[in-house]
C-alpha cells in the first residue's frame, strides 16, 4: 500500500508554508503524517502536493505565559506527556495524550494535526473544548485567534480557511478549585475511542461555578454537551444531578455505527464516560 | 515522478538512495537497501513489525516517507548485534522464548532496544505500556515481557 504520486515540498517557516499552500493547488500540510499518510495509502486522499512542516522549529515547544500555556502545533504526543509544564499546570492534556494510540505513533503524531484533521475519533478536539482552548491560526492575511468552541464543524470539516495553518494552541493553567477528568473507552490499547469524555469543573466552595463536558467519537465531530452542563452549573452537584446530566449527554450523542458498536451502545458509553469524568473532576476540584 | 536523492546513516554506515516522494521508508530499507529484517505486517500503522529507530525514536517505517529520513540516523534490527555478538535484547528473547513464528520479532527487538533506554528499570506494567505499539499473534506476550525484563537486568548489570 503506497500513496498515489505527489510532489514533496519542505517548508522552512510558517510564512513559507502559507506561501507554498497558495502556490500549489490542492496541497496538504504534512505534520506527523499518522492520519494523512494512512488515508493516502488507502487513496481516501490524493493530494498532488505535500508540504512538510516538520522542519519548522517555531511550531514546536510548550511555554508558559502568565496563566496561559502555549503549545506549538507540531508538538508530538510524547512531548506533551513528558512536558513538566503540562504535568504541573494542565495534567488533563498529559492524561489524554497517554491514551492516544501507541508509543511509536505518539513519537510522530502532533497535537496540531490531531486537532486540524477532523476525525471525530481524535482525542484532542474534545480536550480543547473542555479546556476552552484558543487556536492561533496564520494565513495570508496574518494571524487570527479562534475559540476551539465553534471550530469543529463536522467530520473532516472545521473552520480552518484555505492557506491557513494552525500555529499554536493556548490553554489555561488549571488552578486550585478546578478539577478535570478524562475517561476513554477503547477496545484495546492503541485504538480510537468507542467513546470518550473530557470534563473540566470549576468550584466555588461546593457550588459548581462552571463546567464543560465534551465528547469524543459519539457525534460527527467533537461536541460539548451544553444541556448537561446547564443542569450542573450553579448547583451543588450530587448523584441525582449527575444522572440528569448523563441523560442529557445521552440525548446529544449521534454516533456512527461501526465495528466499535451500534448507535445505542456508543451513546450509552458516551454518557457513562461523561459520568465518570464528572465524578473524577469533582473529586479533584474539591482537592 | 522524478526520483530524488536522500542520504542517511543506517546502522552506522552512510547510505544514499534514490526515492520517489511517495515511497515509504520501509520499502527503501527492504527493497533498495536490501535489509529485510524490518518486516511489513499490516501496512496500516498498527502492528509495529516495521518499527525502526529514527533519530533515537521508535517509529513505524510504513508510515514515514523516505524523503523524511534524509539526513537522519537510522537503526534497524540488523544494527543491534556488534562484533561482540548479539545485543542483550536479542539474547533475552532467545533465553525467554520471546518468539514463536518470529514475524513480529524484529519490531519487538528494535522497540525493546529503545524502550530500555527510555526506561532502564521498568515495571511489568510499564513494559506492557511501552511495548504496546507492537502486536504479536503467537506468544500471548508473556514471554516477550519476560524477555524485556531479562534484557533490562542484563543491561543494568553491564
Ligand atoms: C494506529 C493509530 C492509532 C491512533 N489512535 C489515535 C487515538 O487513539 N486518538 C487520537 O486522537 N488519534 C489517534 N491516531 C491519530 C494520530 O494521533 C494522528 O497522528 C493525528 O490524528 C494526526 O496528527 P498528525 O500530526 O499525524 O497529522 P497529519 O496526519 O500529518 O495531518 C492530519 C491532517 O491535519 C492537517 N494538519 C496537520 N497539521 C496542521 C497544522 N499545523 N495546520 C493546519 N493543518 C494541519 C494535515 O494537512 C492533514 O490534513 C491514531 C493513529 C494511528 C496510526
Ligand atoms: S507494517 Fe507498519 S505498523 Fe504494521
Ligand atoms: S512470534 Fe509470531 S507474531 Fe510474534
XYZ file of C-alpha atoms and ligand atoms in Angstrom:
506
model
C 0.000 0.000 0.000
C 1.597 3.211 -1.139
C 0.076 6.636 -1.732
C -0.594 7.864 -5.260
C 2.002 10.204 -6.729
C 2.579 13.643 -5.285
C 5.259 16.281 -5.169
C 7.024 16.701 -1.853
C 7.955 20.160 -0.586
C 9.650 21.207 2.620
C 8.511 24.384 4.330
C 11.188 26.292 6.203
C 8.982 28.766 8.096
C 5.328 29.475 8.806
C 5.384 32.195 6.127
C 6.927 29.771 3.657
C 4.274 27.127 4.422
C 1.490 29.664 3.797
C 3.126 30.775 0.539
C 3.524 27.180 -0.604
C -0.113 26.380 0.237
C -1.006 29.272 -2.073
C 1.411 28.270 -4.819
C 0.359 24.611 -5.084
C -3.289 23.939 -5.749
C -4.967 21.273 -3.570
C -1.831 20.880 -1.487
C -1.883 19.495 2.040
C 0.325 20.097 5.037
C 2.211 17.057 6.315
C 2.618 17.080 10.094
C 3.166 13.745 11.891
C 1.593 12.004 8.923
C -0.165 9.446 11.096
C -3.631 10.299 9.872
C -2.773 11.733 6.470
C -0.404 9.008 5.184
C -2.765 6.135 6.136
C -5.578 7.949 4.297
C -3.324 8.483 1.282
C -2.314 4.821 1.275
C -5.989 3.893 1.134
C -6.435 6.548 -1.586
C -9.080 8.297 0.500
C -6.877 11.350 -0.023
C -4.764 12.018 -3.114
C -3.245 15.472 -2.702
C -0.932 16.323 -5.609
C 1.396 18.244 -3.276
C 2.537 17.641 0.290
C 4.117 20.454 2.244
C 6.173 19.012 5.094
C 6.125 21.301 8.137
C 8.337 19.093 10.324
C 11.336 21.359 9.792
C 9.643 24.485 11.179
C 11.153 24.940 14.634
C 8.828 27.803 15.598
C 5.896 25.342 15.530
C 7.369 23.220 18.327
C 7.547 23.518 22.066
C 5.473 24.395 25.113
C 5.789 27.609 27.085
C 4.049 29.257 29.993
C 2.843 32.846 29.557
C 1.203 34.024 32.761
C -1.905 31.873 33.214
C -1.786 30.524 29.671
C 0.071 27.541 28.302
C 1.084 27.968 24.647
C 1.601 24.705 22.788
C 3.200 24.673 19.339
C 1.086 22.799 16.791
C 3.972 20.458 15.894
C 4.451 19.278 19.475
C 4.194 15.483 19.478
C 2.031 13.401 21.813
C 5.116 12.081 23.605
C 6.391 15.642 24.090
C 3.033 16.520 25.684
C 3.377 13.534 28.035
C 6.930 14.478 29.007
C 6.261 18.202 29.457
C 6.806 19.360 33.027
C 4.754 22.478 32.351
C 1.758 20.344 31.382
C 2.273 17.788 34.151
C 2.173 20.631 36.632
C -0.336 23.032 35.112
C -2.552 21.013 32.794
C -2.443 17.294 33.646
C -5.635 16.717 31.626
C -3.611 17.041 28.426
C -0.994 14.602 29.682
C -3.677 12.111 30.671
C -5.377 12.410 27.282
C -2.108 12.104 25.316
C -1.235 8.928 27.216
C -4.457 7.420 25.886
C -3.734 8.319 22.250
C -2.552 5.462 20.031
C 0.752 3.760 20.986
C 4.372 4.785 21.693
C 5.519 4.777 18.064
C 2.516 6.761 16.823
C 2.955 9.231 19.695
C 6.514 9.908 18.540
C 5.190 11.238 15.228
C 1.605 12.390 15.751
C 1.216 16.057 16.694
C -1.410 17.912 18.698
C -1.928 20.327 15.797
C -2.504 17.511 13.327
C -4.878 15.809 15.746
C -6.945 18.997 16.164
C -6.863 20.014 12.481
C -7.560 16.608 10.961
C -11.288 16.347 11.659
C -11.653 12.684 12.562
C -14.346 12.517 15.284
C -12.248 9.746 16.882
C -9.333 12.086 17.561
C -8.987 12.846 21.265
C -7.615 16.379 21.317
C -10.559 18.255 19.777
C -12.828 17.378 22.722
C -9.994 18.081 25.155
C -9.615 21.541 23.565
C -13.360 22.123 24.017
C -13.231 21.061 27.671
C -10.242 23.340 28.302
C -11.858 26.230 26.405
C -8.697 26.487 24.311
C -7.856 29.211 21.830
C -6.422 28.254 18.452
C -3.898 30.569 16.817
C -4.144 30.410 13.029
C -1.904 32.079 10.482
C -2.931 32.763 6.901
C -2.098 35.072 4.015
C -3.860 37.918 5.876
C -1.950 37.411 9.093
C -2.928 35.959 12.435
C -6.347 35.254 13.856
C -7.418 33.660 17.082
C -10.388 31.379 17.240
C -12.012 29.671 20.189
C -11.972 25.866 19.976
C -15.687 26.203 20.713
C -17.058 26.703 17.201
C -14.005 25.415 15.319
C -15.210 21.831 14.802
C -17.974 21.840 12.204
C -18.305 18.227 11.075
C -16.375 15.143 10.025
C -13.181 16.344 8.261
C -14.711 19.803 8.372
C -13.555 22.688 10.530
C -13.089 26.412 10.412
C -9.540 26.231 9.023
C -9.537 28.500 5.970
C -7.705 27.904 2.720
C -3.968 28.542 3.064
C -4.283 28.676 6.842
C -2.010 26.868 9.218
C -2.656 26.068 12.858
C 0.311 27.540 14.685
C -0.415 27.302 18.387
C -2.951 26.013 20.892
C -3.483 28.065 24.036
C -4.978 26.516 27.141
C -5.483 27.984 30.600
C -3.497 26.810 33.598
C -5.688 24.539 35.753
C -5.897 26.347 39.084
C -6.910 25.441 42.598
C -10.627 24.723 42.762
C -10.623 23.481 39.195
C -10.773 19.748 38.509
C -10.630 17.655 35.400
C -11.321 14.123 34.255
C -10.806 12.163 31.052
C -12.485 8.824 30.512
C -11.993 6.928 27.290
C -13.370 3.515 26.449
C -11.268 1.600 23.934
C -11.396 -1.959 22.696
C -7.635 -2.315 23.030
C -4.531 -0.240 23.658
C -3.810 1.852 20.609
C -7.391 2.044 19.415
C -9.507 5.130 18.933
C -12.249 5.743 21.468
C -15.553 3.900 21.381
C -16.498 6.974 23.363
C -14.523 9.496 25.372
C -15.318 12.456 27.569
C -13.055 15.158 28.977
C -14.645 17.296 31.693
C -13.452 20.438 33.466
C -15.241 21.717 36.581
C -14.669 24.986 38.450
C -15.959 25.035 42.010
C -16.801 27.991 44.209
C -16.957 26.374 47.627
C -19.327 23.476 46.988
C -21.099 25.163 44.123
C -20.241 24.400 40.514
C -19.347 27.811 39.096
C -18.647 26.466 35.630
C -18.421 23.139 33.870
C -17.516 21.979 30.379
C -18.415 18.460 29.279
C -17.020 17.465 25.891
C -17.364 14.233 23.919
C -15.113 12.215 21.599
C -16.370 9.930 18.821
C -20.078 9.988 19.596
C -21.047 12.617 17.001
C -19.796 13.708 13.551
C -17.259 15.891 15.383
C -16.133 16.671 18.924
C -19.009 18.382 20.757
C -19.929 20.000 24.061
C -22.925 18.611 25.948
C -24.307 22.046 26.807
C -27.703 20.927 28.091
C -25.919 18.637 30.529
C -23.616 21.477 31.609
C -26.642 23.711 32.229
C -28.090 21.161 34.645
C -24.957 21.244 36.782
C -23.816 24.872 36.545
C -24.652 26.913 39.639
C -25.587 23.827 41.678
C -24.096 21.662 44.378
C -23.523 18.567 42.283
C -24.871 15.299 43.683
C -25.576 11.834 42.247
C -29.132 12.709 41.239
C -27.944 15.744 39.259
C -25.186 13.682 37.622
C -27.865 11.220 36.460
C -29.920 14.057 34.985
C -26.833 15.408 33.229
C -25.934 11.932 31.908
C -29.429 11.686 30.382
C -28.750 14.961 28.538
C -25.389 13.625 27.333
C -27.142 10.519 26.027
C -29.645 12.714 24.178
C -26.946 14.707 22.403
C -24.950 11.656 21.213
C -25.218 10.971 17.495
C -22.518 8.385 16.730
C -21.949 6.473 13.509
C -22.409 2.719 13.778
C -19.207 0.798 13.022
C -17.147 -2.126 14.318
C -16.842 -0.387 17.679
C -20.584 -0.662 18.271
C -24.061 0.384 17.289
C -25.647 3.758 17.893
C -27.368 2.876 21.162
C -24.300 1.208 22.710
C -21.958 4.038 21.757
C -24.393 6.678 23.024
C -24.685 4.940 26.387
C -20.912 4.673 26.555
C -20.667 8.398 25.830
C -22.977 9.080 28.784
C -21.037 6.681 31.014
C -17.687 8.275 30.118
C -19.155 11.695 30.982
C -20.496 10.371 34.321
C -17.068 9.014 35.259
C -15.250 12.179 34.216
C -17.682 14.428 36.106
C -17.068 12.392 39.273
C -13.294 12.455 38.786
C -13.276 16.185 38.061
C -15.461 16.908 41.066
C -13.247 14.944 43.397
C -10.194 16.721 42.105
C -11.733 20.177 42.301
C -12.668 19.533 45.927
C -8.942 18.919 46.459
C 7.525 11.396 -10.647
C 11.264 12.101 -10.702
C 13.252 10.258 -8.074
C 15.095 12.291 -5.515
C 18.295 11.735 -3.647
C 18.287 11.001 0.075
C 21.191 10.173 2.308
C 21.176 8.895 5.878
C 23.189 6.958 8.384
C 21.913 3.383 8.535
C 23.295 1.150 11.271
C 26.462 3.252 11.403
C 27.072 3.475 7.661
C 26.319 6.435 5.455
C 23.987 5.302 2.646
C 22.417 7.025 -0.360
C 19.241 6.143 -2.194
C 17.073 7.460 -4.975
C 13.454 7.508 -3.865
C 10.079 8.544 -5.209
C 8.391 11.141 -2.978
C 5.591 8.666 -2.238
C 7.981 5.904 -1.236
C 7.653 4.674 2.346
C 10.766 4.253 4.435
C 10.156 0.537 4.972
C 10.304 -0.070 1.212
C 13.558 1.835 0.793
C 15.108 -0.134 3.646
C 13.902 -3.528 2.406
C 13.914 -3.179 -1.353
C 16.564 -0.592 -2.227
C 18.972 -1.189 0.651
C 18.197 -4.934 0.904
C 17.856 -5.054 4.679
C 14.852 -7.333 5.044
C 14.957 -7.680 8.831
C 12.410 -4.882 9.134
C 9.069 -6.541 8.403
C 5.842 -5.382 6.855
C 2.857 -6.725 8.761
C -0.293 -4.642 8.493
C 0.943 -1.769 6.296
C -1.586 0.335 8.178
C 0.385 1.739 11.144
C -0.985 -0.758 13.654
C 1.253 -3.806 14.141
C 4.730 -2.360 14.713
C 6.550 -5.093 12.715
C 8.104 -2.285 10.653
C 9.447 -0.405 13.711
C 12.847 1.240 13.243
C 14.848 3.695 15.313
C 14.826 7.117 13.661
C 16.979 9.776 15.341
C 16.683 7.961 18.647
C 12.930 7.411 18.493
C 10.883 4.326 17.662
C 8.727 4.893 14.576
C 6.659 2.761 12.252
C 8.561 2.879 8.965
C 5.427 2.060 6.946
C 4.124 5.488 7.964
C 7.170 7.677 7.326
C 8.193 8.878 3.875
C 11.741 8.008 2.832
C 12.184 11.687 1.990
C 11.608 12.436 5.679
C 14.557 10.249 6.696
C 17.007 12.399 4.700
C 19.878 13.402 6.969
C 18.777 11.153 9.817
C 20.341 8.431 11.931
C 18.546 5.139 11.408
C 18.910 1.829 13.182
C 17.191 -1.380 12.170
C 17.286 -4.823 13.764
C 20.397 -5.597 11.695
C 22.224 -2.884 13.620
C 21.678 -4.410 17.068
C 24.370 -7.099 17.099
C 28.000 -5.989 17.009
C 31.425 -7.640 16.771
C 30.970 -8.965 20.296
C 27.800 -10.822 19.388
C 24.075 -10.430 19.879
C 22.642 -7.465 21.761
C 21.249 -8.084 25.252
C 17.654 -7.802 23.993
C 18.327 -10.436 21.335
C 19.918 -12.781 23.894
C 16.986 -12.269 26.216
C 14.401 -13.101 23.532
C 16.224 -16.394 22.896
C 16.586 -17.192 26.576
C 12.960 -16.420 27.468
C 11.388 -17.863 24.311
C 10.121 -14.421 23.400
C 9.185 -15.585 19.922
C 7.369 -18.357 18.103
C 6.959 -17.678 14.377
C 9.324 -14.705 14.686
C 7.438 -12.372 12.383
C 6.922 -9.641 14.965
C 10.383 -10.133 16.481
C 12.485 -7.566 14.571
C 9.994 -4.865 15.537
C 9.871 -6.123 19.128
C 13.673 -6.111 19.376
C 14.281 -2.646 17.990
C 11.443 -1.246 20.116
C 12.726 -3.016 23.252
C 16.191 -1.633 22.490
C 14.862 1.935 22.520
C 12.341 1.405 25.331
C 15.071 0.216 27.711
C 16.973 3.420 27.063
C 13.863 5.475 27.750
C 13.147 3.457 30.879
C 16.106 1.303 32.002
C 14.351 -0.179 35.018
C 10.698 -0.667 34.066
C 7.899 -2.398 35.955
C 5.898 -5.086 34.180
C 3.089 -2.614 33.585
C 5.490 -0.065 32.122
C 6.855 -2.738 29.773
C 3.353 -3.586 28.583
C 2.630 0.116 28.012
C 5.985 0.799 26.366
C 5.694 -2.189 24.039
C 2.014 -1.625 23.215
C 2.741 -0.450 19.662
C 3.941 -3.951 18.709
C 1.478 -6.759 18.102
C 2.275 -10.460 18.341
C -0.127 -13.137 17.148
C 1.731 -16.104 18.656
C 3.216 -15.695 22.094
C 0.444 -14.158 24.161
C 3.079 -11.547 25.120
C 4.024 -13.237 28.400
C 7.482 -14.293 27.261
C 8.054 -11.046 25.421
C 7.515 -9.182 28.685
C 9.859 -11.629 30.435
C 12.483 -11.123 27.730
C 12.347 -7.357 28.165
C 12.669 -7.805 31.940
C 15.681 -10.068 31.459
C 17.294 -7.679 28.987
C 16.746 -4.820 31.449
C 18.597 -6.770 34.145
C 21.487 -7.640 31.822
C 21.821 -4.047 30.651
C 21.691 -2.732 34.224
C 24.484 -5.055 35.258
C 26.644 -4.150 32.275
C -2.640 3.108 14.889
C -3.121 4.506 15.138
C -3.902 4.763 16.274
C -4.343 6.062 16.532
N -5.079 6.288 17.660
C -5.464 7.548 17.956
C -6.178 7.843 19.150
O -6.459 6.961 19.970
N -6.549 9.133 19.386
C -6.228 10.134 18.533
O -6.567 11.265 18.811
N -5.561 9.890 17.392
C -5.175 8.636 17.098
N -4.477 8.398 15.944
C -4.217 9.520 15.028
C -2.882 10.175 15.333
O -2.914 10.737 16.633
C -2.528 11.245 14.295
O -1.167 11.494 14.472
C -3.306 12.535 14.368
O -4.670 12.326 14.190
C -2.890 13.497 13.245
O -1.755 14.184 13.608
P -0.502 14.212 12.639
O 0.481 15.125 13.249
O -0.049 12.824 12.392
O -1.111 14.900 11.353
P -1.089 14.526 9.801
O -1.526 13.136 9.599
O 0.215 14.918 9.226
O -2.190 15.543 9.280
C -3.570 15.361 9.502
C -4.352 16.479 8.817
O -4.196 17.708 9.508
C -3.620 18.700 8.666
N -2.668 19.445 9.505
C -1.669 18.894 10.238
N -1.025 19.855 10.928
C -1.621 21.024 10.607
C -1.407 22.390 11.013
N -0.447 22.722 11.877
N -2.210 23.336 10.474
C -3.183 23.010 9.616
N -3.441 21.751 9.199
C -2.670 20.769 9.683
C -2.954 17.928 7.537
O -2.864 18.701 6.374
C -3.886 16.751 7.380
O -4.999 17.097 6.624
C -4.018 7.116 15.650
C -3.243 6.860 14.518
C -2.778 5.582 14.261
C -1.957 5.334 13.052
S 3.610 -2.680 8.886
Fe 3.968 -0.764 9.783
S 2.780 -0.859 11.566
Fe 2.305 -2.750 10.603
S 6.117 -14.615 17.303
Fe 4.661 -14.868 15.736
S 3.787 -12.865 15.614
Fe 5.024 -12.726 17.332
